[in-house]
Short mmCIF file of C-alpha atoms and ligand atoms in Angstrom, two decimals:
data_model
loop_
_atom_site.label_atom_id
_atom_site.label_comp_id
_atom_site.label_asym_id
_atom_site.label_seq_id
_atom_site.Cartn_x
_atom_site.Cartn_y
_atom_site.Cartn_z
CA MET W 1 -11.52 8.15 -3.99
CA ARG W 2 -11.42 11.94 -4.00
CA SER W 3 -14.59 12.08 -1.97
CA PHE W 4 -12.91 10.28 0.89
CA LYS W 5 -12.75 12.21 4.15
CA ALA W 6 -10.42 11.18 6.92
CA LEU W 7 -12.19 11.22 10.24
CA SER W 8 -10.67 11.51 13.65
CA TRP W 9 -11.70 8.87 16.09
CA ASP W 10 -14.52 10.88 17.52
CA GLY W 11 -15.90 11.54 14.06
CA ARG W 12 -14.64 15.09 13.56
CA PRO W 13 -13.43 15.58 9.97
CA CYS W 14 -9.68 15.87 9.88
CA PRO W 15 -8.56 19.35 8.95
CA SER W 16 -6.49 18.53 5.91
CA SER W 17 -9.05 16.35 4.21
CA SER W 18 -11.90 18.70 3.47
CA GLY W 19 -11.71 17.96 -0.22
CA VAL W 20 -8.20 19.35 -0.58
CA GLY W 21 -6.32 16.07 -0.52
CA VAL W 22 -5.27 16.57 -4.10
CA LEU W 23 -3.89 19.99 -3.34
CA ALA W 24 -1.95 18.75 -0.37
CA ARG W 25 0.05 16.46 -2.59
CA HIS W 26 1.47 19.33 -4.56
CA SER W 27 1.91 21.78 -1.77
CA ARG W 28 5.02 21.52 0.34
CA GLU W 29 4.05 24.46 2.58
CA ARG W 30 0.88 22.74 3.46
CA LYS W 31 2.68 19.64 4.67
CA ASP W 32 5.09 21.68 6.75
CA LYS W 33 2.28 23.58 8.44
CA VAL W 34 0.50 20.48 9.69
CA ASP W 35 0.57 20.19 13.45
CA PRO W 36 3.30 17.69 14.34
CA MET W 37 1.01 16.23 16.97
CA GLU W 38 -1.33 14.96 14.31
CA ALA W 39 -0.92 11.71 12.44
CA LEU W 40 -2.79 9.07 10.51
CA LEU W 41 -3.19 5.96 12.63
CA TYR W 42 -1.97 2.92 10.71
CA LEU W 43 -3.53 -0.22 12.18
CA GLY W 44 -2.21 -2.87 9.78
CA CYS W 45 -3.83 -6.32 9.51
CA THR W 46 -3.44 -7.88 12.94
CA VAL W 47 -4.10 -5.18 15.53
CA PRO W 48 -7.66 -4.19 14.50
CA VAL W 49 -8.77 -7.82 14.46
CA ARG W 50 -6.79 -9.50 17.21
CA ASN W 51 -5.40 -6.83 19.51
CA LEU W 52 -8.22 -4.44 20.33
CA ASN W 53 -6.61 -3.84 23.71
CA TYR W 54 -3.53 -2.41 21.96
CA GLU W 55 -5.61 -0.28 19.61
CA SER W 56 -7.92 1.11 22.30
CA SER W 57 -5.11 1.90 24.70
CA ALA W 58 -3.03 3.56 21.98
CA ARG W 59 -5.94 5.77 20.94
CA LEU W 60 -6.83 6.69 24.52
CA THR W 61 -3.29 7.48 25.63
CA ALA W 62 -2.57 9.46 22.45
CA ARG W 63 -5.65 11.54 23.05
CA SER W 64 -4.85 12.16 26.66
CA LEU W 65 -1.31 13.28 25.72
CA GLY W 66 -2.48 15.63 22.98
CA ILE W 67 -1.71 13.57 19.88
CA THR W 68 -4.62 13.64 17.43
CA LEU W 69 -4.81 10.36 15.54
CA HIS W 70 -6.96 10.26 12.42
CA ASP W 71 -8.28 7.14 10.73
CA HIS W 72 -7.88 6.53 7.02
CA GLU W 73 -10.46 4.02 5.91
CA LYS W 74 -8.47 3.02 2.81
CA PHE W 75 -5.34 1.83 4.60
CA GLY W 76 -4.75 -1.91 4.18
CA CYS W 77 -1.89 -4.38 4.53
CA CYS W 78 1.60 -2.80 4.61
CA GLY W 79 2.98 -5.39 2.18
CA PHE W 80 5.46 -7.10 4.51
CA PRO W 81 4.02 -10.60 3.89
CA LEU W 82 4.85 -10.25 0.17
CA LYS W 83 8.54 -9.50 0.60
CA SER W 84 9.65 -13.15 0.54
CA LEU W 85 7.69 -13.71 -2.67
CA LYS W 86 8.60 -10.58 -4.59
CA ALA W 87 10.24 -7.62 -2.91
CA GLU W 88 8.89 -5.14 -5.44
CA ASP W 89 5.30 -6.12 -4.60
CA THR W 90 6.00 -5.04 -1.04
CA LEU W 91 7.22 -1.66 -2.26
CA VAL W 92 4.11 -1.20 -4.39
CA VAL W 93 1.64 -2.14 -1.66
CA ALA W 94 3.48 -0.08 0.96
CA ALA W 95 3.69 2.87 -1.46
CA ARG W 96 -0.08 2.72 -1.91
CA ASN W 97 -0.47 3.44 1.81
CA LEU W 98 2.24 6.12 1.72
CA ALA W 99 0.53 7.82 -1.23
CA LEU W 100 -2.80 7.82 0.64
CA ALA W 101 -1.10 9.53 3.58
CA GLU W 102 0.62 11.98 1.28
CA ASN W 103 -2.75 12.98 -0.16
CA GLU W 104 -3.81 13.87 3.38
CA GLY W 105 -0.58 15.75 4.04
CA MET W 106 0.04 13.85 7.23
CA GLU W 107 2.60 11.47 8.63
CA ILE W 108 1.83 7.86 9.51
CA CYS W 109 1.80 6.48 13.04
CA ALA W 110 2.03 2.67 13.08
CA LEU W 111 1.34 0.31 15.97
CA CYS W 112 3.09 -2.76 14.55
CA ASN W 113 6.89 -3.03 14.37
CA ALA W 114 6.69 -4.79 11.01
CA CYS W 115 4.31 -2.20 9.50
CA ALA W 116 6.44 0.67 10.80
CA GLY W 117 9.57 -1.01 9.44
CA THR W 118 8.11 -1.84 6.03
CA LEU W 119 6.58 1.59 5.45
CA THR W 120 9.73 3.39 6.66
CA GLU W 121 11.93 1.21 4.46
CA THR W 122 9.73 1.76 1.43
CA ALA W 123 9.68 5.54 1.88
CA HIS W 124 13.47 5.43 2.25
CA VAL W 125 13.97 3.35 -0.91
CA LEU W 126 11.58 5.46 -3.00
CA ASP W 127 13.04 8.74 -1.73
CA HIS W 128 16.60 7.64 -2.59
CA HIS W 129 16.10 5.70 -5.83
CA PRO W 130 14.20 7.71 -8.47
CA ASP W 131 14.26 4.76 -10.89
CA VAL W 132 12.54 2.46 -8.39
CA LYS W 133 10.08 5.23 -7.53
CA GLU W 134 9.12 5.57 -11.19
CA ARG W 135 8.61 1.82 -11.58
CA VAL W 136 6.46 1.72 -8.45
CA ASN W 137 4.49 4.79 -9.52
CA THR W 138 3.79 3.23 -12.91
CA ARG W 139 2.11 0.34 -11.09
CA LEU W 140 0.34 2.67 -8.62
CA ALA W 141 -1.19 4.58 -11.53
CA SER W 142 -3.57 1.63 -12.05
CA VAL W 143 -5.30 2.58 -8.79
CA GLY W 144 -5.08 6.33 -9.40
CA LEU W 145 -2.31 7.01 -6.93
CA ARG W 146 1.18 8.47 -7.05
CA TYR W 147 3.91 8.79 -4.43
CA GLU W 148 6.10 11.89 -4.56
CA GLY W 149 7.39 11.86 -1.01
CA PRO W 150 8.81 12.22 1.42
CA VAL W 151 6.20 10.85 3.80
CA ARG W 152 7.25 10.37 7.38
CA VAL W 153 6.46 7.14 9.21
CA ARG W 154 6.90 6.60 12.91
CA HIS W 155 6.02 3.88 15.37
CA PHE W 156 3.57 5.01 18.04
CA MET W 157 6.34 4.67 20.62
CA ARG W 158 8.61 6.90 18.61
CA LEU W 159 5.90 9.53 18.49
CA LEU W 160 5.58 9.33 22.27
CA TRP W 161 9.35 9.54 22.67
CA GLU W 162 10.06 12.29 20.16
CA GLU W 163 6.90 14.38 20.06
CA VAL W 164 5.49 14.14 23.57
CA GLY W 165 8.72 13.39 25.40
CA VAL W 166 9.41 11.74 28.72
CA GLU W 167 9.12 14.97 30.72
CA ALA W 168 5.69 15.88 29.37
CA ILE W 169 4.51 12.33 30.02
CA ARG W 170 5.84 12.56 33.58
CA GLU W 171 3.78 15.71 34.14
CA SER W 172 0.62 13.95 32.89
CA ILE W 173 0.89 10.97 35.23
CA THR W 174 -1.97 10.99 37.70
CA ARG W 175 -1.66 7.46 39.07
CA PRO W 176 2.02 6.45 39.40
CA LEU W 177 2.48 2.69 39.08
CA THR W 178 4.53 2.44 42.27
CA ASP W 179 5.53 -1.15 43.18
CA VAL W 180 4.76 -2.43 39.68
CA VAL W 181 7.66 -4.26 37.99
CA LEU W 182 7.70 -4.72 34.22
CA ALA W 183 9.92 -6.48 31.68
CA PRO W 184 10.31 -4.60 28.38
CA HIS W 185 10.46 -6.34 25.01
CA TYR W 186 11.37 -4.05 22.09
CA GLY W 187 11.15 -6.41 19.12
CA CYS W 188 13.57 -6.57 16.19
CA HIS W 189 12.04 -4.12 13.76
CA TYR W 190 11.69 -1.51 16.50
CA LEU W 191 15.50 -1.32 16.72
CA LYS W 192 16.79 -2.66 13.40
CA PRO W 193 18.02 -2.20 10.75
CA SER W 194 19.88 0.72 12.30
CA GLU W 195 20.18 2.35 8.87
CA LEU W 196 16.44 3.07 9.28
CA THR W 197 16.11 3.51 13.04
CA ALA W 198 19.23 5.65 13.52
CA GLY W 199 18.73 8.54 15.88
CA PHE W 200 15.88 6.83 17.71
CA ASP W 201 17.20 3.96 19.77
CA SER W 202 20.23 1.68 19.84
CA PRO W 203 19.99 -2.00 18.85
CA ASP W 204 22.89 -2.75 21.22
CA VAL W 205 21.76 -0.81 24.27
CA PRO W 206 18.07 -0.03 23.78
CA LYS W 207 16.51 2.30 26.31
CA THR W 208 13.35 4.03 25.03
CA LEU W 209 10.84 1.41 26.20
CA ALA W 210 12.54 0.98 29.58
CA GLU W 211 12.49 4.75 30.11
CA LEU W 212 8.89 5.03 28.99
CA ILE W 213 8.08 2.29 31.51
CA SER W 214 10.01 4.04 34.28
CA VAL W 215 8.21 7.33 33.72
CA THR W 216 4.94 5.63 34.68
CA GLY W 217 6.40 5.00 38.12
CA ALA W 218 6.90 1.29 37.46
CA GLU W 219 10.29 -0.40 37.60
CA ALA W 220 11.70 -1.73 34.30
CA VAL W 221 13.76 -4.89 34.88
CA ASP W 222 16.66 -6.05 32.76
CA TYR W 223 17.02 -9.75 31.95
CA PRO W 224 19.43 -11.88 29.86
CA SER W 225 17.27 -12.38 26.76
CA LEU W 226 16.09 -8.74 26.57
CA LYS W 227 17.10 -8.42 22.91
CA ASP W 228 15.95 -11.86 21.71
CA CYS W 229 13.89 -12.17 18.53
CA CYS W 230 10.36 -13.46 19.25
CA GLY W 231 10.45 -15.90 16.34
CA GLY W 232 7.18 -14.61 14.92
CA GLY W 233 8.66 -14.34 11.44
CA VAL W 234 9.27 -18.10 11.37
CA LEU W 235 5.94 -19.26 12.82
CA GLY W 236 4.32 -19.77 9.43
CA MET W 237 7.21 -21.97 8.31
CA SER W 238 8.14 -23.89 11.44
CA GLU W 239 6.21 -23.71 14.67
CA GLU W 240 8.90 -25.80 16.32
CA VAL W 241 11.67 -23.32 15.52
CA ALA W 242 9.51 -20.30 16.37
CA ASN W 243 8.48 -21.72 19.74
CA ALA W 244 12.06 -22.60 20.58
CA MET W 245 13.03 -18.99 19.83
CA ALA W 246 10.33 -17.49 22.06
CA ARG W 247 10.80 -19.86 24.98
CA LYS W 248 13.98 -18.42 26.51
CA LYS W 249 12.47 -14.98 27.09
CA LEU W 250 9.33 -16.38 28.68
CA GLU W 251 11.45 -18.47 31.02
CA ASP W 252 13.77 -15.56 31.82
CA VAL W 253 10.92 -13.16 32.54
CA SER W 254 9.11 -15.70 34.71
CA ARG W 255 12.26 -15.81 36.87
CA THR W 256 12.33 -12.04 37.40
CA ARG W 257 10.05 -10.08 39.73
CA ALA W 258 8.17 -8.69 36.73
CA HIS W 259 4.37 -8.59 36.89
CA ALA W 260 4.17 -8.59 33.09
CA LEU W 261 6.10 -8.61 29.83
CA VAL W 262 5.51 -5.34 27.94
CA LEU W 263 5.21 -5.38 24.13
CA VAL W 264 4.79 -2.88 21.31
CA CYS W 265 4.16 -5.25 18.40
CA PRO W 266 1.34 -7.67 17.51
CA PHE W 267 3.79 -10.12 15.87
CA CYS W 268 5.67 -10.47 19.15
CA ASN W 269 2.31 -10.85 20.86
CA VAL W 270 1.44 -13.86 18.69
CA MET W 271 4.51 -15.61 20.08
CA TYR W 272 4.62 -14.51 23.71
CA GLU W 273 0.90 -14.46 24.43
CA GLY W 274 -0.69 -16.60 21.71
CA GLN W 275 1.87 -19.41 21.75
CA GLN W 276 2.70 -19.30 25.46
CA LYS W 277 0.46 -22.17 26.56
CA LYS W 278 1.79 -24.43 23.82
CA ILE W 279 5.40 -23.50 24.52
CA ALA W 280 4.91 -24.22 28.22
CA LYS W 281 3.24 -27.55 27.53
CA GLU W 282 5.85 -28.72 25.03
CA ALA W 283 8.65 -27.82 27.40
CA GLY W 284 6.88 -29.18 30.48
CA LEU W 285 7.07 -25.77 32.13
CA ASP W 286 4.60 -23.96 34.32
CA LEU W 287 4.62 -20.61 32.53
CA LYS W 288 2.07 -17.91 33.28
CA VAL W 289 3.65 -14.69 32.12
CA PRO W 290 1.09 -11.90 31.70
CA VAL W 291 1.70 -10.07 28.44
CA VAL W 292 0.54 -6.45 28.10
CA TYR W 293 0.93 -3.66 25.57
CA TYR W 294 2.85 -0.55 26.57
CA PRO W 295 -0.08 1.87 26.03
CA GLN W 296 -2.15 -0.23 28.44
CA VAL W 297 0.45 0.36 31.13
CA LEU W 298 0.79 4.04 30.26
CA GLY W 299 -3.00 4.36 30.25
CA LEU W 300 -3.24 3.05 33.82
CA ALA W 301 -0.70 5.66 34.91
CA LEU W 302 -2.70 8.35 33.13
CA GLY W 303 -5.71 7.35 35.21
CA ILE W 304 -7.62 5.50 32.48
CA SER W 305 -9.59 2.45 33.70
CA SER W 306 -8.40 -1.08 33.00
CA LYS W 307 -11.78 -1.72 31.40
CA ASP W 308 -11.34 1.03 28.81
CA LEU W 309 -7.77 -0.13 28.19
CA GLY W 310 -9.09 -3.55 27.17
CA PHE W 311 -7.38 -5.58 29.89
CA LYS W 312 -10.15 -8.16 29.72
CA LEU W 313 -8.70 -9.17 26.35
CA ASN W 314 -5.26 -10.06 27.76
CA ARG W 315 -5.06 -13.84 27.75
CA VAL W 316 -2.91 -14.34 30.84
CA LYS W 317 -4.49 -11.91 33.28
CA PRO W 318 -2.06 -9.42 34.79
CA LYS W 319 -3.96 -9.82 38.05
CA GLU W 320 -1.21 -8.76 40.45
CA LEU W 321 -0.45 -5.70 38.35
CA LEU W 322 -4.09 -4.61 38.30
CA ASP W 323 -4.50 -5.36 42.03
CA ILE W 324 -1.59 -3.05 42.81
CA VAL W 325 -2.90 -0.27 40.57
CA GLU W 326 -6.65 -0.46 41.00
CA GLY W 327 -6.86 -2.33 44.29
CA MET N 1 23.12 -34.59 1.40
CA SER N 2 24.63 -36.14 -1.69
CA ARG N 3 27.96 -34.73 -2.81
CA THR N 4 27.72 -31.88 -5.23
CA LYS N 5 29.37 -32.62 -8.53
CA LEU N 6 31.39 -29.80 -9.98
CA ASN N 7 29.40 -29.66 -13.20
CA ASP N 8 26.16 -29.25 -11.20
CA LEU N 9 27.42 -25.89 -10.06
CA ASP N 10 26.05 -22.73 -11.61
CA PRO N 11 28.83 -20.14 -11.59
CA ASP N 12 26.36 -17.44 -12.59
CA PHE N 13 24.12 -17.99 -9.57
CA LYS N 14 25.92 -15.44 -7.39
CA ASN N 15 25.48 -12.83 -10.12
CA ARG N 16 21.78 -13.54 -10.27
CA VAL N 17 21.51 -13.10 -6.50
CA ALA N 18 23.58 -9.91 -6.69
CA SER N 19 21.36 -8.48 -9.43
CA GLN N 20 18.21 -8.83 -7.30
CA PRO N 21 17.28 -5.77 -5.25
CA GLY N 22 18.84 -6.37 -1.83
CA GLY N 23 21.18 -9.08 -3.10
CA GLU N 24 23.94 -6.66 -4.13
CA GLY N 25 26.14 -7.23 -1.07
CA ILE N 26 26.60 -11.00 -1.35
CA LYS N 27 29.98 -10.95 -3.08
CA ALA N 28 31.56 -8.79 -0.36
CA CYS N 29 31.27 -11.60 2.21
CA PHE N 30 34.65 -12.72 3.58
CA ALA N 31 33.26 -15.60 5.61
CA CYS N 32 33.94 -14.23 9.10
CA LYS N 33 30.87 -15.95 10.57
CA ALA N 34 29.73 -12.96 12.63
CA CYS N 35 26.26 -13.32 11.07
CA THR N 36 25.97 -16.95 12.13
CA ALA N 37 26.98 -16.07 15.68
CA ALA N 38 24.29 -13.39 15.80
CA CYS N 39 21.51 -15.46 14.24
CA PRO N 40 18.69 -16.47 16.61
CA VAL N 41 17.42 -19.13 14.22
CA GLU N 42 20.84 -20.78 14.02
CA ALA N 43 20.86 -20.79 17.82
CA VAL N 44 17.89 -23.18 17.88
CA ASP N 45 18.30 -25.03 14.56
CA LYS N 46 21.79 -25.70 13.20
CA ARG N 47 20.48 -26.54 9.74
CA TYR N 48 20.09 -22.82 9.25
CA ASP N 49 23.48 -21.13 8.99
CA PRO N 50 23.75 -17.72 7.30
CA ARG N 51 27.43 -17.98 6.44
CA LYS N 52 26.93 -21.43 4.98
CA ILE N 53 24.06 -20.22 2.81
CA ILE N 54 26.29 -17.45 1.45
CA ARG N 55 29.16 -19.89 0.79
CA MET N 56 26.82 -22.27 -1.02
CA ALA N 57 25.42 -19.42 -3.12
CA LEU N 58 28.89 -18.10 -3.97
CA LEU N 59 29.99 -21.60 -4.99
CA GLY N 60 27.02 -21.81 -7.35
CA MET N 61 25.03 -24.48 -5.51
CA LYS N 62 21.86 -23.08 -6.97
CA SER N 63 19.49 -26.04 -6.72
CA GLU N 64 20.64 -26.92 -3.19
CA VAL N 65 19.99 -23.37 -2.03
CA LEU N 66 16.76 -22.62 -3.88
CA GLY N 67 15.28 -26.06 -3.26
CA SER N 68 16.08 -26.25 0.44
CA ASP N 69 13.50 -25.89 3.19
CA PHE N 70 15.79 -23.97 5.45
CA ILE N 71 16.02 -20.74 3.44
CA TRP N 72 12.45 -20.07 4.60
CA LEU N 73 13.48 -20.10 8.25
CA CYS N 74 15.00 -16.60 8.33
CA SER N 75 12.98 -14.52 10.78
CA SER N 76 14.20 -11.26 9.19
CA CYS N 77 15.41 -9.97 12.55
CA TYR N 78 18.34 -8.02 11.01
CA GLY N 79 20.73 -9.39 13.66
CA CYS N 80 23.17 -10.53 10.97
CA SER N 81 23.03 -7.23 9.08
CA GLU N 82 23.91 -5.27 12.21
CA VAL N 83 27.10 -7.20 12.94
CA CYS N 84 28.44 -7.71 9.41
CA PRO N 85 31.82 -5.96 8.92
CA GLN N 86 31.36 -6.08 5.12
CA ASN N 87 27.88 -4.57 4.95
CA VAL N 88 26.57 -7.64 3.12
CA ARG N 89 23.04 -6.93 4.48
CA PHE N 90 22.33 -10.62 4.71
CA THR N 91 18.66 -10.17 5.71
CA GLU N 92 18.10 -8.52 2.32
CA VAL N 93 20.24 -11.16 0.57
CA MET N 94 17.89 -13.78 2.04
CA PHE N 95 14.89 -11.96 0.58
CA ALA N 96 16.69 -11.88 -2.80
CA ILE N 97 17.35 -15.63 -2.57
CA LYS N 98 13.74 -16.35 -1.57
CA ASN N 99 12.49 -14.20 -4.47
CA LEU N 100 14.66 -16.27 -6.85
CA ALA N 101 13.31 -19.48 -5.34
CA VAL N 102 9.77 -18.25 -5.95
CA ALA N 103 10.66 -17.39 -9.56
CA GLU N 104 11.87 -21.02 -9.91
CA ALA N 105 8.58 -22.26 -8.46
CA CYS N 106 10.09 -23.39 -5.15
CA VAL N 107 7.58 -21.73 -2.85
CA PRO N 108 6.07 -22.92 0.41
CA PRO N 109 2.25 -23.02 0.25
CA GLY N 110 1.68 -20.70 3.25
CA LEU N 111 3.19 -17.74 1.44
CA THR N 112 1.00 -17.90 -1.65
CA VAL N 113 -2.05 -18.17 0.61
CA GLN N 114 -1.15 -14.80 2.13
CA LYS N 115 -0.96 -13.19 -1.29
CA GLU N 116 -4.38 -14.58 -2.19
CA LEU N 117 -5.79 -13.18 1.05
CA LEU N 118 -4.44 -9.75 0.18
CA LYS N 119 -6.05 -9.89 -3.24
CA ARG N 120 -9.35 -10.96 -1.72
CA HIS N 121 -9.47 -8.71 1.37
CA GLY N 122 -6.61 -6.20 1.14
CA ARG N 123 -5.49 -7.56 4.49
CA LEU N 124 -4.29 -10.81 6.06
CA TYR N 125 -7.36 -11.24 8.24
CA GLU N 126 -10.82 -10.88 6.81
CA VAL N 127 -12.96 -8.25 8.50
CA THR N 128 -16.59 -9.34 8.67
CA GLU N 129 -19.55 -8.00 10.60
CA PHE N 130 -18.46 -10.20 13.48
CA GLU N 131 -15.13 -8.38 13.80
CA ASN N 132 -16.75 -4.98 13.39
CA ASP N 133 -19.32 -5.83 16.08
CA LYS N 134 -16.52 -6.75 18.42
CA ARG N 135 -14.82 -3.47 17.57
CA ALA N 136 -18.02 -1.52 18.18
CA LYS N 137 -18.38 -3.14 21.61
CA GLN N 138 -14.88 -1.93 22.46
CA GLY N 139 -15.85 1.54 21.17
CA LEU N 140 -13.72 1.30 18.03
CA PRO N 141 -14.66 2.48 14.52
CA PRO N 142 -15.44 -0.13 11.82
CA ILE N 143 -12.86 -1.36 9.32
CA THR N 144 -13.67 -1.34 5.61
CA GLU N 145 -11.95 -3.75 3.25
CA HIS N 146 -10.51 -2.41 -0.01
CA PRO N 147 -9.52 -5.53 -1.91
CA GLU N 148 -10.00 -3.88 -5.33
CA ASP N 149 -6.73 -1.91 -5.08
CA TYR N 150 -4.78 -4.97 -3.93
CA ALA N 151 -6.25 -7.15 -6.66
CA ALA N 152 -5.33 -4.53 -9.28
CA LEU N 153 -1.81 -4.01 -7.92
CA LEU N 154 -0.97 -7.69 -7.44
CA GLY N 155 -2.40 -8.85 -10.76
S1 SF4 P 401 29.05 -11.30 8.90
FE1 SF4 P 401 29.05 -10.53 6.79
S2 SF4 P 401 31.14 -10.91 6.03
FE2 SF4 P 401 30.91 -12.14 7.89
S3 SF4 P 401 30.24 -14.15 7.13
FE3 SF4 P 401 28.38 -13.01 7.59
S4 SF4 P 401 27.79 -11.99 5.68
FE4 SF4 P 401 29.92 -12.70 5.45
S1 SF4 P 402 17.82 -11.86 9.67
FE1 SF4 P 402 17.62 -14.06 9.30
S2 SF4 P 402 19.71 -14.76 8.91
FE2 SF4 P 402 19.87 -12.73 9.81
S3 SF4 P 402 20.20 -13.12 11.99
FE3 SF4 P 402 17.98 -12.84 11.69
S4 SF4 P 402 17.15 -14.89 11.34
FE4 SF4 P 402 19.39 -15.02 11.09
#
């Protein structure tokens, strides 16, 4: 384990991992000195297998905006799927990933709302409850790891919002998405529970995604079911209930002028893109709502090609959108 | 549903829920129904009603709660937690209730499959050469599975 070296995407060794991972754990100064525009990219289970368009576009846009994302080849599942079985197992599995990040002295940047939520929650619980932390660390010892904390976890979007900022993004836009209309979907764990997301965005009046859409030059539309839950959390238990939950938003968005629904979570994608055909068929509706990931949209505005942004992997082609942007 | 007889009730059930991590808030509920109004699952399936689940648990209807199919329908959206005036944190209470159901061997098969996958692959979706080839074609680095840690941690 100690011989592990984190590599940045283009294969350069990451600065804090040249054999000093062990040191980093004990050295506060070291952690504070790390460039805030550097983070460990946390892919989770779904994105690197099913959403290569999200992963590619996140990496490309991060790079073009000056965020250096490093890979950690030992990251695995965040532990969210275990929470219904045994909440402490989730803490242990999440803490394993946090401890790996801590050894590198870097914060975590997650692409999935559920991963970001689970890792943030775990760090919060362990940092505030020394007894739980000790229990978790006793179990982590079996794999040679320990979590001292704190380790910071942020969603990719939060990194864009807080570290790059809307103004700096505006200055980097080379191909404004004029005439493009987009419908944002935040997703539950992006906004809630507010005890964890406080200071970032509001669950009642969310704005970060809409503003990050607007800065690309596109128009962000509002619609009645903006804050609806996608139903992804229920899909494994009842497809009927999950589909019924996702349907309203797809119908609402198809009635707006939006060229696509914009997501930031692979769970939401399973419902709105993966289940869309089935939902439409069951309801006897003619739904063809293109579903895209935010970094794909941002990437277009930064001048990156639709090919590199993985648009060929989007199931309902955002043809009109791409015609407007790339002609 | 057959009528619950008084002596079927387990008065200690609410204490067991409250002693689970996340279950602490259950006794503070004053039945205002704000959670139910905010629940997106209740909106499409009336069998699932957060306030009713809390009432049943507080009354001690242990087997009805733990044995029911509907407790697995919570999407963990935190809508209820956000609106609750009593800070019951019902999303977490639901996890506590589900954890108790699992301890009593009332567990839907899909969930145990996920745990087995984690022990076998360290992730929900296996990454084979096929996936890594696809990743390479998109210019992405390969993924390595580390099931050994997950197997050790999850017993
Ligand atoms: S909102 Fe809170 S206090 Fe009101 S019924 Fe629901 S859990 Fe109880
Ligand atoms: S967390 Fe569960 S109970 Fe609460 S509002 Fe969401 S689906 Fe309903």
